[in-house]
Short mmCIF file of C-alpha atoms and ligand atoms in Angstrom, two decimals:
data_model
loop_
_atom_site.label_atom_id
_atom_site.label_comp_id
_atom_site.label_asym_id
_atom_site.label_seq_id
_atom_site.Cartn_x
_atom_site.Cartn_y
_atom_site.Cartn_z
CA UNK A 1 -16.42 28.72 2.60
CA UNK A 2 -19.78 30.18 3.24
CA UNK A 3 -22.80 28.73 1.14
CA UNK A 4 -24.23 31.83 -0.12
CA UNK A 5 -23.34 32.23 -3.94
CA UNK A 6 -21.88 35.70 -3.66
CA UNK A 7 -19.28 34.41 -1.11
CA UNK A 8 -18.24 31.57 -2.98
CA UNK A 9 -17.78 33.27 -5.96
CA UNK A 10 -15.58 35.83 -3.84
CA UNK A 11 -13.43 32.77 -2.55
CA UNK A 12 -13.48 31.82 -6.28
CA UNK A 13 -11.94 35.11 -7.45
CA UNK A 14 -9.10 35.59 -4.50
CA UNK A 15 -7.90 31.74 -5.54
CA UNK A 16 -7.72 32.58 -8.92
CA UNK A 17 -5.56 35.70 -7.92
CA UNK A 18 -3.47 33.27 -5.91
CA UNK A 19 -3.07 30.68 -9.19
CA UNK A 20 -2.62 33.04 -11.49
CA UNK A 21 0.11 35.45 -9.50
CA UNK A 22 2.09 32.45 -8.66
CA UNK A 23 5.32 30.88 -9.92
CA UNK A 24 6.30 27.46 -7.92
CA UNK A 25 2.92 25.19 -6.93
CA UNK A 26 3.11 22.40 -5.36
CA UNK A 27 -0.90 20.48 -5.46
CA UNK A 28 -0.68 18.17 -2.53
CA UNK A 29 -3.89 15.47 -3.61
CA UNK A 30 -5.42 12.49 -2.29
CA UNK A 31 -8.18 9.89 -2.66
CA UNK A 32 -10.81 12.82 -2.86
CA UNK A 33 -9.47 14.24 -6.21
CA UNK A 34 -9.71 10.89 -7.69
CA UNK A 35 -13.20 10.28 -5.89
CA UNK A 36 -15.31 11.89 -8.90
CA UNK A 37 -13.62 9.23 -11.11
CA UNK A 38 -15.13 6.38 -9.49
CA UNK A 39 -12.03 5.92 -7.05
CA UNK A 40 -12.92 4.45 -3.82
CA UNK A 41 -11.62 7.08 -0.80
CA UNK A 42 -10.18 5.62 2.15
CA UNK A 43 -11.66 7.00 5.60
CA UNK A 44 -15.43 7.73 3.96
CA UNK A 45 -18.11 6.20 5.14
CA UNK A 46 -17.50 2.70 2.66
CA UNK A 47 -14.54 3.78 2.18
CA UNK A 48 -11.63 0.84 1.78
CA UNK A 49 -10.24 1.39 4.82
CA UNK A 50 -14.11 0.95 6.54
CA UNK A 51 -14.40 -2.38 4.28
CA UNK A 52 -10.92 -3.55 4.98
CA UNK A 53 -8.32 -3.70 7.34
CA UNK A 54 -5.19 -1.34 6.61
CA UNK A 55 -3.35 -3.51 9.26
CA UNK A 56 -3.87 -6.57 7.00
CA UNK A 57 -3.93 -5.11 3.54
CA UNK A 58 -1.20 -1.73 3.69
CA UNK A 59 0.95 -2.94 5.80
CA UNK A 60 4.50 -4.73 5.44
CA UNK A 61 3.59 -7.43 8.34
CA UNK A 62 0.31 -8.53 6.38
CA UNK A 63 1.92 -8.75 3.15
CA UNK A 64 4.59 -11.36 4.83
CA UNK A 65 1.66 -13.01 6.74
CA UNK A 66 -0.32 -13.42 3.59
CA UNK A 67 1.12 -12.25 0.39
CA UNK A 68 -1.53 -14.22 -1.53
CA UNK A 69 -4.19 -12.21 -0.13
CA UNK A 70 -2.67 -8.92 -0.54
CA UNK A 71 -1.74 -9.92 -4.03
CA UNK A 72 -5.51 -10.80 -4.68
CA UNK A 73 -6.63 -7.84 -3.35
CA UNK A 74 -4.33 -5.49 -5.14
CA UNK A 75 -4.90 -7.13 -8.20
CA UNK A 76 -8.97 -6.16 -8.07
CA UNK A 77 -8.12 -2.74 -7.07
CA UNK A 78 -5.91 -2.54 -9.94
CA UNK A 79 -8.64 -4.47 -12.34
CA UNK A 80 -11.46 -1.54 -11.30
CA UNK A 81 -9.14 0.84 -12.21
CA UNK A 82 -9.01 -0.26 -15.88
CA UNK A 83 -12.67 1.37 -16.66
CA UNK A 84 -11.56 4.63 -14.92
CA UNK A 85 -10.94 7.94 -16.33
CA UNK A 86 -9.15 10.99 -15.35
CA UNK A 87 -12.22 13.46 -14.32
CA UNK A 88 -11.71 17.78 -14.68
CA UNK A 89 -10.36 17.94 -11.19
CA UNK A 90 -6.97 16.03 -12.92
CA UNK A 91 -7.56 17.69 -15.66
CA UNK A 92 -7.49 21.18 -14.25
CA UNK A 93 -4.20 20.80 -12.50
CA UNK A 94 -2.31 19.25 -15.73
CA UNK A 95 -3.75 22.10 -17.09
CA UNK A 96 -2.32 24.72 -14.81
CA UNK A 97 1.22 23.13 -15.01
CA UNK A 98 0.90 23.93 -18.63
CA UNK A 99 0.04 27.30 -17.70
CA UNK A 100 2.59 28.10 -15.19
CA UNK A 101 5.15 26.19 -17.54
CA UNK A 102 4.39 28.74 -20.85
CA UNK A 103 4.75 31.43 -18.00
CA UNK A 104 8.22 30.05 -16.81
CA UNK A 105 7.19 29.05 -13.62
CA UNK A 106 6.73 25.36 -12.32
CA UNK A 107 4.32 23.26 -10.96
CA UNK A 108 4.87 20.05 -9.12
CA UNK A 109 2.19 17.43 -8.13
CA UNK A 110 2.68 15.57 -5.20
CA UNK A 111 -0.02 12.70 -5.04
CA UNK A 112 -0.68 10.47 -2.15
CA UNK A 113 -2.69 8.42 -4.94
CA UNK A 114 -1.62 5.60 -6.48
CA UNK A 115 -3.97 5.31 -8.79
CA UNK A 116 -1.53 6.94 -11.78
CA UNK A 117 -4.45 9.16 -12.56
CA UNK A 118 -2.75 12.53 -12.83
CA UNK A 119 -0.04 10.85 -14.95
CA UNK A 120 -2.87 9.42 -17.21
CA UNK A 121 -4.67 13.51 -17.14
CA UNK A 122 -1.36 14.95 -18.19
CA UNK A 123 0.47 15.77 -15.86
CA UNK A 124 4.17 15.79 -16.35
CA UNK A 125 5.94 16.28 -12.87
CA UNK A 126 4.06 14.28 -10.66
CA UNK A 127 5.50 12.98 -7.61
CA UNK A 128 3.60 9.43 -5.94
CA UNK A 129 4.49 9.70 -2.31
CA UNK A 130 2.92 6.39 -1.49
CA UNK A 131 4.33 4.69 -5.12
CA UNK A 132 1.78 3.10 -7.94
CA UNK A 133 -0.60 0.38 -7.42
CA UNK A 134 0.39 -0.09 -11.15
CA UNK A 135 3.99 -1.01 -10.47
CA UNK A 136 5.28 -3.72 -8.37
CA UNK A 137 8.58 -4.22 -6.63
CA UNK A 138 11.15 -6.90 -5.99
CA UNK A 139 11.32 -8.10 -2.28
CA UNK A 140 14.79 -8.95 -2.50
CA UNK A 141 16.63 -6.77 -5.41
CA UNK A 142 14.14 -3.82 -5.56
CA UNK A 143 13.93 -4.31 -9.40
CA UNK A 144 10.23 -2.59 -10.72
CA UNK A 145 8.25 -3.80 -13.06
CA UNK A 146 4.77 -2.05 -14.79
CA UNK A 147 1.73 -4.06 -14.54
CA UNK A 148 -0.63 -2.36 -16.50
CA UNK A 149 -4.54 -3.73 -14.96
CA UNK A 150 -3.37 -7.53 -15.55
CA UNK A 151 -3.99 -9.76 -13.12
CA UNK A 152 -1.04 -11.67 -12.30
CA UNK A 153 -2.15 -14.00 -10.03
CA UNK A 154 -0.86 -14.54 -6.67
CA UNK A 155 2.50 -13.66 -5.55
CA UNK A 156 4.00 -13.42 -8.98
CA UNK A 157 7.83 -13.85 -8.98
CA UNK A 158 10.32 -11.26 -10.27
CA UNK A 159 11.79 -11.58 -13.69
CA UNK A 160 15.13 -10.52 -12.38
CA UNK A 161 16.52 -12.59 -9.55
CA UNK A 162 13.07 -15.04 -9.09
CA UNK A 163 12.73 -13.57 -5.55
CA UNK A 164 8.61 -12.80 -4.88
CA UNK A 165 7.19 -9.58 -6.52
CA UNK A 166 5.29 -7.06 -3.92
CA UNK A 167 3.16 -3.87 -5.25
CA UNK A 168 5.24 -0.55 -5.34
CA UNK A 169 3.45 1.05 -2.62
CA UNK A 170 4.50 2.91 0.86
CA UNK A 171 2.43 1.16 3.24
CA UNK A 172 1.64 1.99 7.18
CA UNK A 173 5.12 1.82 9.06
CA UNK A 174 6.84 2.22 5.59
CA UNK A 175 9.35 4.78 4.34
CA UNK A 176 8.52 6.82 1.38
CA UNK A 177 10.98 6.45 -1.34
CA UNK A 178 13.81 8.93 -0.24
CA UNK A 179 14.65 10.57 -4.00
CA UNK A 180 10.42 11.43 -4.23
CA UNK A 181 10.45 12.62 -0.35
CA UNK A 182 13.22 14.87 -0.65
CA UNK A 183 11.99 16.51 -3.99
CA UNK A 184 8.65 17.16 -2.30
CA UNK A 185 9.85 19.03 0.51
CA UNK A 186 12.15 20.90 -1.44
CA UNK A 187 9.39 22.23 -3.49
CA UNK A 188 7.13 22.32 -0.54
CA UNK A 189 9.74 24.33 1.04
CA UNK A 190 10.16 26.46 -2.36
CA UNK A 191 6.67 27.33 -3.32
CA UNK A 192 4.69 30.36 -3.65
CA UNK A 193 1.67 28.36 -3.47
CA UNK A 194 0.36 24.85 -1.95
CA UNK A 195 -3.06 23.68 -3.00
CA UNK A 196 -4.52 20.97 -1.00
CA UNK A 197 -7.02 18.97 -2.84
CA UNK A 198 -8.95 15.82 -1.59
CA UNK A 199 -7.22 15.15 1.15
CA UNK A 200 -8.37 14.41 4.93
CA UNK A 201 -4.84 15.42 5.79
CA UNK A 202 -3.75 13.22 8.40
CA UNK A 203 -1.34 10.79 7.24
CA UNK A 204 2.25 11.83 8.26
CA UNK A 205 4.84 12.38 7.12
CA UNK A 206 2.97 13.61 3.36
CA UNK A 207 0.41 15.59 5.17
CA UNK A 208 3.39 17.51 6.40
CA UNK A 209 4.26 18.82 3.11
CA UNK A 210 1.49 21.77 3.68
CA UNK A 211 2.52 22.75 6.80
CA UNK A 212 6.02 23.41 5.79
CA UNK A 213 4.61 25.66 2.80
CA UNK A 214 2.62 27.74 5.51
CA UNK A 215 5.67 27.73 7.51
CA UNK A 216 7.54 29.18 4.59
CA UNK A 217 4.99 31.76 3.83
CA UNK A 218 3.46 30.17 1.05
CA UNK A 219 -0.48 31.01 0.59
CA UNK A 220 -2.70 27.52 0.81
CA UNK A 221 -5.70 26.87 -0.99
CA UNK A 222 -7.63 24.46 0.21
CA UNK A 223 -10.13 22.30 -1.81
CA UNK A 224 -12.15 19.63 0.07
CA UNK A 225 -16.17 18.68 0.45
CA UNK A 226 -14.93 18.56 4.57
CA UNK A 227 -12.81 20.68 6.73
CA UNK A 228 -9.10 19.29 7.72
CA UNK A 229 -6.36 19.40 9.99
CA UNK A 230 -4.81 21.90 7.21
CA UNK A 231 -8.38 24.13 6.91
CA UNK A 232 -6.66 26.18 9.76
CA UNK A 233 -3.61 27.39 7.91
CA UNK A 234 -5.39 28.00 4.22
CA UNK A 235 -5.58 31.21 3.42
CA UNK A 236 -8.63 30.38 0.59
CA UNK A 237 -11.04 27.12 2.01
CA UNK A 238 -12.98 26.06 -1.46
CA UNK A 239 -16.18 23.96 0.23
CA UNK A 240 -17.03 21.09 -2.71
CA UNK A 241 -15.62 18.87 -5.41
CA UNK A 242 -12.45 18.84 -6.51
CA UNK A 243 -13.77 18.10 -10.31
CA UNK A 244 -16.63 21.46 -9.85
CA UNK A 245 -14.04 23.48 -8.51
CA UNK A 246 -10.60 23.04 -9.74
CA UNK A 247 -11.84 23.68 -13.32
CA UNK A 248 -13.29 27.04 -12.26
CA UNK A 249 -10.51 27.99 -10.13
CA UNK A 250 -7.78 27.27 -13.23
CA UNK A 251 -9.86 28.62 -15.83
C1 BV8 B 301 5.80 6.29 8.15
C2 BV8 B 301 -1.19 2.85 0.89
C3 BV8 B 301 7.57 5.85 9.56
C4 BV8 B 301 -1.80 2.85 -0.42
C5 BV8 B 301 -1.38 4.45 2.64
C6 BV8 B 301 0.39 8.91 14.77
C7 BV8 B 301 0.57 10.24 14.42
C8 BV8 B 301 1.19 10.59 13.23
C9 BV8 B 301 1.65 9.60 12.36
C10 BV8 B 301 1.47 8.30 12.72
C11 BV8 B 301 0.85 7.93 13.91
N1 BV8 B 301 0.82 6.58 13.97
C12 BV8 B 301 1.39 6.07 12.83
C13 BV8 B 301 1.81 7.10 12.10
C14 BV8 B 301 2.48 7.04 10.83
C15 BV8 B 301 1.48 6.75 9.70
C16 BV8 B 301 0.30 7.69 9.74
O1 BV8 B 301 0.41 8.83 9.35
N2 BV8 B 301 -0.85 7.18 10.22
C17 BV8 B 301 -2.02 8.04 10.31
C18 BV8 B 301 -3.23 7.27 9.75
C19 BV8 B 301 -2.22 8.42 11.77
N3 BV8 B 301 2.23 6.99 8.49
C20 BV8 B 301 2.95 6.00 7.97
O2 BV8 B 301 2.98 4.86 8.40
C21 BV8 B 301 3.84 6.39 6.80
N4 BV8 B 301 5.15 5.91 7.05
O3 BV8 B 301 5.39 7.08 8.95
O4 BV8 B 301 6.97 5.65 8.28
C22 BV8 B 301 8.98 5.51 9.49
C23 BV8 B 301 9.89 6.44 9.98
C24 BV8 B 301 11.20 6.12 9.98
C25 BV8 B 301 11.62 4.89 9.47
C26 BV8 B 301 10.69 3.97 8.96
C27 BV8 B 301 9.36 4.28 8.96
C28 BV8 B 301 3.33 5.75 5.52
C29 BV8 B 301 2.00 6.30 5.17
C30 BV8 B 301 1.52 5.71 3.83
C31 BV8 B 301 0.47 4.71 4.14
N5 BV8 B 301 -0.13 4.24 2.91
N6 BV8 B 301 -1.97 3.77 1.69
C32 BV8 B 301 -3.01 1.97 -0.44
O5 BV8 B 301 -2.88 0.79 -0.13
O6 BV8 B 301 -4.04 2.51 -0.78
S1 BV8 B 301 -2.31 5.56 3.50
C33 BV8 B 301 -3.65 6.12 2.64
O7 BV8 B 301 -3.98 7.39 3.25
C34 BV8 B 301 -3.42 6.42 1.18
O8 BV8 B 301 -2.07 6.48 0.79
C35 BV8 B 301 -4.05 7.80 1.06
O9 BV8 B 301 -3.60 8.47 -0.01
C36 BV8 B 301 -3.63 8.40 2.35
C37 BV8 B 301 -4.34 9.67 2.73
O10 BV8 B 301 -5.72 9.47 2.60
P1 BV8 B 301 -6.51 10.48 1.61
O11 BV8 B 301 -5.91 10.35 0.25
O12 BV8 B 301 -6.54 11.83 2.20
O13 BV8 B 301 -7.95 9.82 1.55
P2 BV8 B 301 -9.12 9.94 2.65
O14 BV8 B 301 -10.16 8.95 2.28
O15 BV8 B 301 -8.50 9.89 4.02
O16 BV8 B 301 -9.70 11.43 2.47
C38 BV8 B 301 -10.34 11.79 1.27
C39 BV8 B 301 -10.61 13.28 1.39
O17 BV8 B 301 -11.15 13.74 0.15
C40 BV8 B 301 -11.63 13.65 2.47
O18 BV8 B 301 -11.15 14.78 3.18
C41 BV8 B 301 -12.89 13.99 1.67
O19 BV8 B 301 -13.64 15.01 2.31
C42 BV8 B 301 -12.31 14.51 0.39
N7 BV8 B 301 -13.16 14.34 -0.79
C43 BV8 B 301 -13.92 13.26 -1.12
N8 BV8 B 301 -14.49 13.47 -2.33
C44 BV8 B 301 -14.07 14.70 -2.76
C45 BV8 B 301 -13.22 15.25 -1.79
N9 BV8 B 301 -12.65 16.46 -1.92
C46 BV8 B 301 -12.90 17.14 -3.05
N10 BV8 B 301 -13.70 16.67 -4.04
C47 BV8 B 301 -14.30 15.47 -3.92
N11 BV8 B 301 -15.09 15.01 -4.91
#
């Protein structure tokens, strides 16, 4: 999107035709949309994955190597969530699901966060691709269990069948959960439009998801401070935050 006012507003206008003309969205987010809240992003420069290793910390083999110190480390991420608010970007988009809803349409989130920030904005049908930092799972009979910003020490054990505990997230090499995947490409598949919002794009299979909406003819809107993989198949490129421009763009 060009700097010059005039243009901007003109992408402005043509993706509020595109919002308000369509039926079935699907807003594909990541770390960006949360970044105006305070979130850490991942591939930024001092960004967690430029801090710490991903190998180590979001991966199944460094969880078995060290569970301690991926428990200690999720349980600070989830501890600096606790002061952390939902900014307009989240709000904009529980917004428009509103909107579409009263207009009997639908509108779908599917979040690569796992910060449960959209949930927290208002957002009804959310979908986590990569699970909840909030949650945790059982290693051995898959029972969850909410955690809230607690700290609970390291390793904690599950209530169920006393087998360890391990946070409910999709790390590197990792599955997403198969009822969530499905649902996401169906709407994906479905949807009259895809928005793309904070999101470098290039973790597989999510990133995916807006392909197969350009595949299926949907319009994409893209919303990012950067370019992306994706920038080439958006019909509408919105150049700046997701918490500026969202709100104008739903209004
Ligand atoms: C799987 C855990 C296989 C949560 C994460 C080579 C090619 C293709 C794929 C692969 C490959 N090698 C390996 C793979 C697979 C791998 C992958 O895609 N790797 C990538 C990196 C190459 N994928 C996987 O491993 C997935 N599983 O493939 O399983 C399989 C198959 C069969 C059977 C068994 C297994 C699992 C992927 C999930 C990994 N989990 N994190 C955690 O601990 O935090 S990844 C991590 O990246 C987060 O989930 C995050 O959500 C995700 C994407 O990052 P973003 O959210 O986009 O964040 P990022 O910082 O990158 O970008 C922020 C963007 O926002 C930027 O563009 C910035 O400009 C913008 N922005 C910033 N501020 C703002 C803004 N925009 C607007 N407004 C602002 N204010």
């Amino acid at each position: 999107m060009p700097d010059n006012p005039l243009a901007r507003d003109m992408h402005i206008d043509r993706a509020r035709e595109l919002v308000a003309s369509a039926h079935r969205i699907v807003a594909f987010t990541g770390a960006g949309i949360s970044a105006e809240s305070g979130v850490p992003t991942y591939r930024a420069t001092g960004g967690l994955w430029k801090q710490f290793n991903p190998g180590q910390i979001a991966s199944p083999q460094g969880f078995a190597e060290d569970p301690q110190r991926s428990w200690r480390w999720h349980n600070e991420r989830r501890a600096a969530l606790e002061g952390i608010h939902p900014n307009p970007g989240h709000q904009a988009l529980a917004n428009l699901e509103h909107r579409v809803a009263e207009r009997g349409g639908r509108m779908t989130v599917a979040t690569q966060n796992i910060d449960g920030l959209h949930h927290r904005a208002g957002s009804r049908r959310v979908l986590e691709l990569h699970g909840s930092i909030l949650r945790a799972r059982c290693t051995a009979c898959d029972a969850t269990e909410g955690l809230g910003f607690r700290d609970v020490g390291e390793a904690p054990m599950c209530p169920e069948c006393g087998a360890m505990l391990r946070p409910d997230i999709v790390w590197f090499g990792e599955m997403l959960p198969e009822d969530v995947w499905e649902t996401a490409r169906d709407e994906a598949a479905a949807c009259d439009l895809m928005i793309t919002a904070g999101t470098s794009a290039v973790v597989y299979p999510a990133a995916g998801l807006v392909e197969l909406a350009a595949r299926a003819g949907a319009p994409v809107l893209e919303v990012n401070l950067e370019p992306t993989p994706m920038t080439r198949v958006a019909e509408v490129t919105l150049r700046g935050k997701a918490g500026e421009l969202l709100p104008r763009v739903v209004r």
